[in-house]
Coordinates of C-alpha atoms (C1' of nucleotides) in Angstrom, one line a residue:
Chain A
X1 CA 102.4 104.5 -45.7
X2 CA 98.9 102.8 -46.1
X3 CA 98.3 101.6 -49.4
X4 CA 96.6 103.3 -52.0
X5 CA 93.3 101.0 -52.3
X6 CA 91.2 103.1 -50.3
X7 CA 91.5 106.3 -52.6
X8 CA 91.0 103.9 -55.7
X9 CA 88.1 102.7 -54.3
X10 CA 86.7 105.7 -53.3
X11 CA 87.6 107.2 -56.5
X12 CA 85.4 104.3 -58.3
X13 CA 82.4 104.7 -56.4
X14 CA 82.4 108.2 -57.2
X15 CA 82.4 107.7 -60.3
X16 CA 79.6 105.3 -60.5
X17 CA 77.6 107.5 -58.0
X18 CA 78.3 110.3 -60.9
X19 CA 76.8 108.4 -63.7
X20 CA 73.9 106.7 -62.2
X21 CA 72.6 106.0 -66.1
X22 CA 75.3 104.9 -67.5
X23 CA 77.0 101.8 -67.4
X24 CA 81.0 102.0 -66.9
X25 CA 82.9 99.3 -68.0
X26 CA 86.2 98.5 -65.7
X27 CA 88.2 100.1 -68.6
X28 CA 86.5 103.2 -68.3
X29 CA 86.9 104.0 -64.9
X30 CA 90.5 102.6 -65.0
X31 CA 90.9 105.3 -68.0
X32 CA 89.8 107.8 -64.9
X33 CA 91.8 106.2 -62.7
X34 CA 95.1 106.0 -64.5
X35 CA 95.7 102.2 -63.8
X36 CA 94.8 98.5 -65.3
X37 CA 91.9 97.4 -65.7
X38 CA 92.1 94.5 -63.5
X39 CA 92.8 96.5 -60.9
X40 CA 89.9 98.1 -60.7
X41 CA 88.2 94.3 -61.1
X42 CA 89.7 93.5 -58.5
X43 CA 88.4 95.8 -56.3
X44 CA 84.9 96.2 -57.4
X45 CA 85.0 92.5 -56.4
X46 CA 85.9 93.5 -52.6
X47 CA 83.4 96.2 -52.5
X48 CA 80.7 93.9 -54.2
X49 CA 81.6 91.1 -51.0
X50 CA 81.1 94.0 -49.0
X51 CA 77.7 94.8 -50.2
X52 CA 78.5 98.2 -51.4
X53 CA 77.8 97.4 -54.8
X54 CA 76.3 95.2 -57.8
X55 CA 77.5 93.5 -60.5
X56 CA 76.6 91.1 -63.3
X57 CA 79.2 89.3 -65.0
X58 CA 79.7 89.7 -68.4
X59 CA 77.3 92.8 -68.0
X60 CA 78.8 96.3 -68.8
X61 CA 78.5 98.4 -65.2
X62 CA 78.6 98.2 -61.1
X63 CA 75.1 100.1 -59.2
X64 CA 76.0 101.1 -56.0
X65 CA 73.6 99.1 -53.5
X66 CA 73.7 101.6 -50.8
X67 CA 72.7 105.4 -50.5
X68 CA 76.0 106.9 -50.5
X69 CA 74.9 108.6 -47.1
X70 CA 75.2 105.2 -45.7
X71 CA 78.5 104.2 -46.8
X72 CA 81.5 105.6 -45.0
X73 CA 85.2 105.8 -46.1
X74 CA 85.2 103.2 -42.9
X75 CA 83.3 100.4 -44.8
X76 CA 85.2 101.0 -47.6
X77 CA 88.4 100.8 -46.1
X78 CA 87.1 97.6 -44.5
X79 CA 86.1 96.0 -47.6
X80 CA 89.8 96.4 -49.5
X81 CA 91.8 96.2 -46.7
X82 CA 92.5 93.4 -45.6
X83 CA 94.9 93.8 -42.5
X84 CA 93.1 94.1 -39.1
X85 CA 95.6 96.3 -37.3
X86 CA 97.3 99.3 -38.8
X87 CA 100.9 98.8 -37.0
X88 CA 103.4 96.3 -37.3
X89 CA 104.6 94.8 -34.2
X90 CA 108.5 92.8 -34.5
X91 CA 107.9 89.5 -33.5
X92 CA 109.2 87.3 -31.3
X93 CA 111.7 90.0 -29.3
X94 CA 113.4 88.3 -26.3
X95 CA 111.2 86.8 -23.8
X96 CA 114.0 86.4 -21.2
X97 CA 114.0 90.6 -21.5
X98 CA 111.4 92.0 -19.0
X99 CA 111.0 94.4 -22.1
X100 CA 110.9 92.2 -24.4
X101 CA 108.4 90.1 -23.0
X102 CA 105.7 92.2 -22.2
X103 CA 106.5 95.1 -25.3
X104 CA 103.8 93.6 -27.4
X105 CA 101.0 93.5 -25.5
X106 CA 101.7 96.6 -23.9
X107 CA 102.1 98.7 -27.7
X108 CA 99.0 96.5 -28.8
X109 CA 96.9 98.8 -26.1
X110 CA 98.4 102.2 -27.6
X111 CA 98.5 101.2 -31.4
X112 CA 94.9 99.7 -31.1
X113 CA 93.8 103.1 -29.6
X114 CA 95.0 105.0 -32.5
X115 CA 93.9 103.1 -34.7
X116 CA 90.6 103.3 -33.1
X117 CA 90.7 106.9 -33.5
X118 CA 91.2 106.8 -37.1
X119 CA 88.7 104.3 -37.6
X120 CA 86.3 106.9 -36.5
X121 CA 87.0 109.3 -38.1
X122 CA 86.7 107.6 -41.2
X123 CA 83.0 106.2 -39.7
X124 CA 82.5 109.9 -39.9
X125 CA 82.8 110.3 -43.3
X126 CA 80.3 108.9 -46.0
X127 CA 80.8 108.8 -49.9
X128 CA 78.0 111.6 -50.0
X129 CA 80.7 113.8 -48.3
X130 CA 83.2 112.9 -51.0
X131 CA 80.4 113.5 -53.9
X132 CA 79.9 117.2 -52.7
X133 CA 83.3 118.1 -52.2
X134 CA 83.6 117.0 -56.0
X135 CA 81.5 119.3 -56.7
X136 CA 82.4 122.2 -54.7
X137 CA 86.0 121.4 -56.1
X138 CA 85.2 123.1 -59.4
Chain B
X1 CA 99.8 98.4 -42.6
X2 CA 102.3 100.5 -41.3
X3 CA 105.9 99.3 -40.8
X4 CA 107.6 98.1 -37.2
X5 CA 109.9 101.4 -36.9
X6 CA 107.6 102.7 -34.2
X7 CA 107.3 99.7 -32.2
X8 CA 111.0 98.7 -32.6
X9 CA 111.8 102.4 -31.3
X10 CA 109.6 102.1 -28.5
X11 CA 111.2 99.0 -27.4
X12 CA 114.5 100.7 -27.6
X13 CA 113.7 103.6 -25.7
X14 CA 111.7 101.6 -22.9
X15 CA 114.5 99.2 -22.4
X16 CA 117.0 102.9 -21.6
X17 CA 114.6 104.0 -19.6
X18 CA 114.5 100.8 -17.1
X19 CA 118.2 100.7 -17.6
X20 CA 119.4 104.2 -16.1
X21 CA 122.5 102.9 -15.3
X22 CA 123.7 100.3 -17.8
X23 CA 125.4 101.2 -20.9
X24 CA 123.2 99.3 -23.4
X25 CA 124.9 98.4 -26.9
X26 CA 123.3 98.0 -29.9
X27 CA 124.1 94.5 -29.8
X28 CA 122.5 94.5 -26.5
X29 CA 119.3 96.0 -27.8
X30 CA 119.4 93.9 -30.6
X31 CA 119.2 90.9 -28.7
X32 CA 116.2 92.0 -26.9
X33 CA 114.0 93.4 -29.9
X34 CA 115.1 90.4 -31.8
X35 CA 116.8 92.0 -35.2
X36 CA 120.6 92.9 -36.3
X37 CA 122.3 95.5 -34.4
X38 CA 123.0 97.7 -37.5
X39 CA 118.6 97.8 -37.8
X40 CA 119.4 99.5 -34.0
X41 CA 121.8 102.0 -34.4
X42 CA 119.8 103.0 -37.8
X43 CA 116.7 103.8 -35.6
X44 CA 118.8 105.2 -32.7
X45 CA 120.4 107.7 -35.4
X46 CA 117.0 108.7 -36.1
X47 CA 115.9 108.9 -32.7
X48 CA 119.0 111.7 -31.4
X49 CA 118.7 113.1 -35.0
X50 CA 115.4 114.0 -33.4
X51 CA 116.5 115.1 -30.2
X52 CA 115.0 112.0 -28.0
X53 CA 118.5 110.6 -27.1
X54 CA 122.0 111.1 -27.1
X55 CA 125.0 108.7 -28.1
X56 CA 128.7 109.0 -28.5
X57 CA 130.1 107.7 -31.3
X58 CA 133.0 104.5 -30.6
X59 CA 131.3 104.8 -26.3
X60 CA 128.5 102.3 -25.5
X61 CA 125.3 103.2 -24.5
X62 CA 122.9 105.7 -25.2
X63 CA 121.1 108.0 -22.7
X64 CA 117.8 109.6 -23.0
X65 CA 117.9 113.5 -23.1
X66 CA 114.1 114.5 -22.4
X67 CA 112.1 113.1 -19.3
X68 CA 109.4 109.9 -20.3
X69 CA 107.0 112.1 -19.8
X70 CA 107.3 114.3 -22.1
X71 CA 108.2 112.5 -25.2
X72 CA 105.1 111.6 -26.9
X73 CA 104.1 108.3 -29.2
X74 CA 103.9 110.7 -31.9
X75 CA 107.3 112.1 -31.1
X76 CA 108.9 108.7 -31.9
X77 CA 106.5 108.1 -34.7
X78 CA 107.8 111.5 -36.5
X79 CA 111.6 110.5 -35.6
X80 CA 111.2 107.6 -37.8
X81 CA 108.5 107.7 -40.3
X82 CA 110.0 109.6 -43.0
X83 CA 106.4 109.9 -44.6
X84 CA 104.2 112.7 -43.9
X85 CA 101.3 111.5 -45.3
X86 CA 99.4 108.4 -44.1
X87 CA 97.5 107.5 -47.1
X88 CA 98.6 107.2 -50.2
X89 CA 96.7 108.4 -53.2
X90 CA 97.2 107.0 -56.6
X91 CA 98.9 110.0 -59.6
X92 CA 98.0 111.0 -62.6
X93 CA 94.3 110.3 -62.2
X94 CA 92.7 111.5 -65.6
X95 CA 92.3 115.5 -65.2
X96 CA 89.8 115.1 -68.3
X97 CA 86.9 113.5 -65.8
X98 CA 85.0 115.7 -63.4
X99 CA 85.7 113.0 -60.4
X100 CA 89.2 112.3 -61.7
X101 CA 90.0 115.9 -61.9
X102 CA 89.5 116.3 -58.1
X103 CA 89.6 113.0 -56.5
X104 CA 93.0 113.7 -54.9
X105 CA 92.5 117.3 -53.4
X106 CA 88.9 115.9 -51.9
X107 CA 90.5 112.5 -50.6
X108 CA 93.4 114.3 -49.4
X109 CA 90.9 116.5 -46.6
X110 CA 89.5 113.5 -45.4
X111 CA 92.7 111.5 -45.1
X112 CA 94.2 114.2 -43.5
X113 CA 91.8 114.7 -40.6
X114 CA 91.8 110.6 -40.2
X115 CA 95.6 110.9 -40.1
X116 CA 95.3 114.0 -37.8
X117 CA 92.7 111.7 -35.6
X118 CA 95.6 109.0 -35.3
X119 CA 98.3 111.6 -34.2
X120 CA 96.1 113.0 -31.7
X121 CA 95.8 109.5 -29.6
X122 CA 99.6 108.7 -30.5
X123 CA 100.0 112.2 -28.9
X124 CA 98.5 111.5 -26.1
X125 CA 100.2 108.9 -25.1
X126 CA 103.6 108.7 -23.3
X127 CA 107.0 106.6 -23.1
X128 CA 106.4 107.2 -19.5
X129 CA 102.7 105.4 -20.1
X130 CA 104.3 102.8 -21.8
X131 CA 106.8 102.2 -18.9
X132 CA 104.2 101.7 -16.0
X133 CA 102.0 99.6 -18.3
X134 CA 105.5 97.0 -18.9
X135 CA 105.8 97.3 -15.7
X136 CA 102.0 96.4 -14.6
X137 CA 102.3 93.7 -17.2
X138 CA 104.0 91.0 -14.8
Chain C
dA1 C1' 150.8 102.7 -28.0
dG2 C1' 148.3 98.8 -29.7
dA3 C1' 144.5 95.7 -29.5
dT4 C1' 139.8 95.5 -28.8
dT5 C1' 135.2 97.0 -29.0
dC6 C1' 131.9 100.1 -30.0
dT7 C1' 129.1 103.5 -33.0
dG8 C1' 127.9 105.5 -37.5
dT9 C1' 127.0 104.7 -42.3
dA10 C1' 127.2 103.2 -46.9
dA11 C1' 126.3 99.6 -49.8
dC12 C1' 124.2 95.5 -50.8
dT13 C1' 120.9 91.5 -50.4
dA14 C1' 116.6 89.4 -49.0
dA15 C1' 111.9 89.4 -48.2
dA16 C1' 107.5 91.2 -48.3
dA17 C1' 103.9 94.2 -50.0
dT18 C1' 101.8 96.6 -53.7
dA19 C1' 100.6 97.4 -58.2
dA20 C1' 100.6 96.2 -63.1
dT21 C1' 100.0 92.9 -66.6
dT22 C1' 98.9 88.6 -69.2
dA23 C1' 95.8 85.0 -70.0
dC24 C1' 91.6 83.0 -70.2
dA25 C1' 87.1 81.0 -68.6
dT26 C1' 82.6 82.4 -68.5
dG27 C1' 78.6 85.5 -69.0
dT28 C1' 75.8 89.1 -71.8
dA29 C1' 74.0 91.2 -75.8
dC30 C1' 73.2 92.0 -80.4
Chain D
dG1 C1' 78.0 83.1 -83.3
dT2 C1' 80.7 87.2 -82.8
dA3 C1' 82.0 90.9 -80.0
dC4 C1' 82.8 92.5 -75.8
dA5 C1' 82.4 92.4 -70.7
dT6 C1' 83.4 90.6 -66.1
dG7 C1' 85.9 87.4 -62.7
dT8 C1' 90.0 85.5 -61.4
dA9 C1' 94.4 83.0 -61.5
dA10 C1' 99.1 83.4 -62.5
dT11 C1' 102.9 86.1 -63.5
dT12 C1' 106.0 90.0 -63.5
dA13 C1' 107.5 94.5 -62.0
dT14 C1' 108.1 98.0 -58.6
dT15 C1' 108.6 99.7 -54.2
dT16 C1' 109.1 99.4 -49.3
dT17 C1' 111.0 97.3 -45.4
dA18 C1' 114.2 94.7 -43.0
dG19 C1' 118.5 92.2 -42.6
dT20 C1' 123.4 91.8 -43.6
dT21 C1' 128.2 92.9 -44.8
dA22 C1' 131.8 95.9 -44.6
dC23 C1' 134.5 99.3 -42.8
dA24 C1' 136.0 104.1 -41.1
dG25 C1' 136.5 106.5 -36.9
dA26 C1' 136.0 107.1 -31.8
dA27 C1' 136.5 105.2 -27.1
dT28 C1' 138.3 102.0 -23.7
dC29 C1' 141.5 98.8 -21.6
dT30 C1' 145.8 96.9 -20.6

DNA sequence: AGATTCTGTAACTAAAATAATTACATGTAC
DNA sequence: GTACATGTAATTATTTTAGTTACAGAATCT
């Protein structure tokens, strides 16, 4: 199971996308959240090196930097994730074993193609998605 | 990232499959993937409790019971992934805020088509794929 | 039959990943 | 200058994953 840092992130620039006037403090949104503080910190700092948003430290508040039409859950996912490929592939399996020495390569060409196709489909959805789904939700 | 059960079960199968004729123990196997015997039988129980193969218990060897060609990535990936969900989203999100009232039903349609994206591909591929790419590998 | 070897599992340990927390330096604002 | 915020390192806790030990029960071999 993939982490949960994608959904806390998304969940954070919802929030700020929500209250474009006001100024959230990391213990608000982690209040929203349900978690620490820092943990939301922490992340704001991988989106900021992403570029998806602003901060000023010691200043109250994050501004997204980005339309939320332009940012997908891809770029998101990118920014706090910091793994390149989604499976795990055992190492070192017995290179003496016709299996054993070409089974890596050979699942890298499957597993890279899935995760290809997930990759997409998050490309295909932007925060603006998210933000009107919020709103239908009520 | 996602654990090495799929890979690790994809090794074991492909190394049955070229080895029709051989009794392959889990010690065997173990050798080959590079892990403890007992990590072996674990997946193997997985893999006949999902119909892929069958064993008898105290007799070495284990024999595949459905052609390569019709036993899907996905297959193996549902044998031993006990999760059904891909992504996780983080509880308890605070049902007093607009966004973290419905964060987790609105992330949940989006992660489910990305997961649904991934299942597809691993779908679409075959053990019996996997076979003539090891074997195309030398 | 008895010894040996294997599978199937439970139980436990180790290692790694994830999340939560503490602590504090530094910046901002009144 | 005080109060409060961010940024980040360091630590701890929790969960997941993998590895190991142990052993019961089945199969094989002589």
């Amino acid at each position: 199971m993939i982490n949960s840092r994608l959904a806390v992130s998304v969940h954070i620039l919802a929030l700020i996308a929500t209250h474009p006037d006001q100024a959230l403090s990391s213990d608000y949104i982690a209040g929203s959240v349900n978690t620490n503080p820092v943990v939301i910190r922490r992340l704001i700092g991988s989106l900021r090196q992403a570029g998806l948003l602003s901060t000023v430290a010691g200043k109250t508040g994050a501004t997204l930097t980005k339309d939320p039409h332009d940012v997908t859950l891809l770029m998101i996912y990118r920014a706090v994730e910091p793994k390149e490929t989604l499976f795990s592939i055992h190492d070192q399996p017995n290179p003496a074993c016709p299996v054993g020495r070409d089974i890596q390569s050979t699942l890298n060409q499957s597993f890279t193609r899935a995760q290809q196709a997930l990759e997409a489909e998050l490309g295909n959805e932007t925060l603006s998605d998210i933000l009107h789904r919020l709103v239908r939700a009520r």
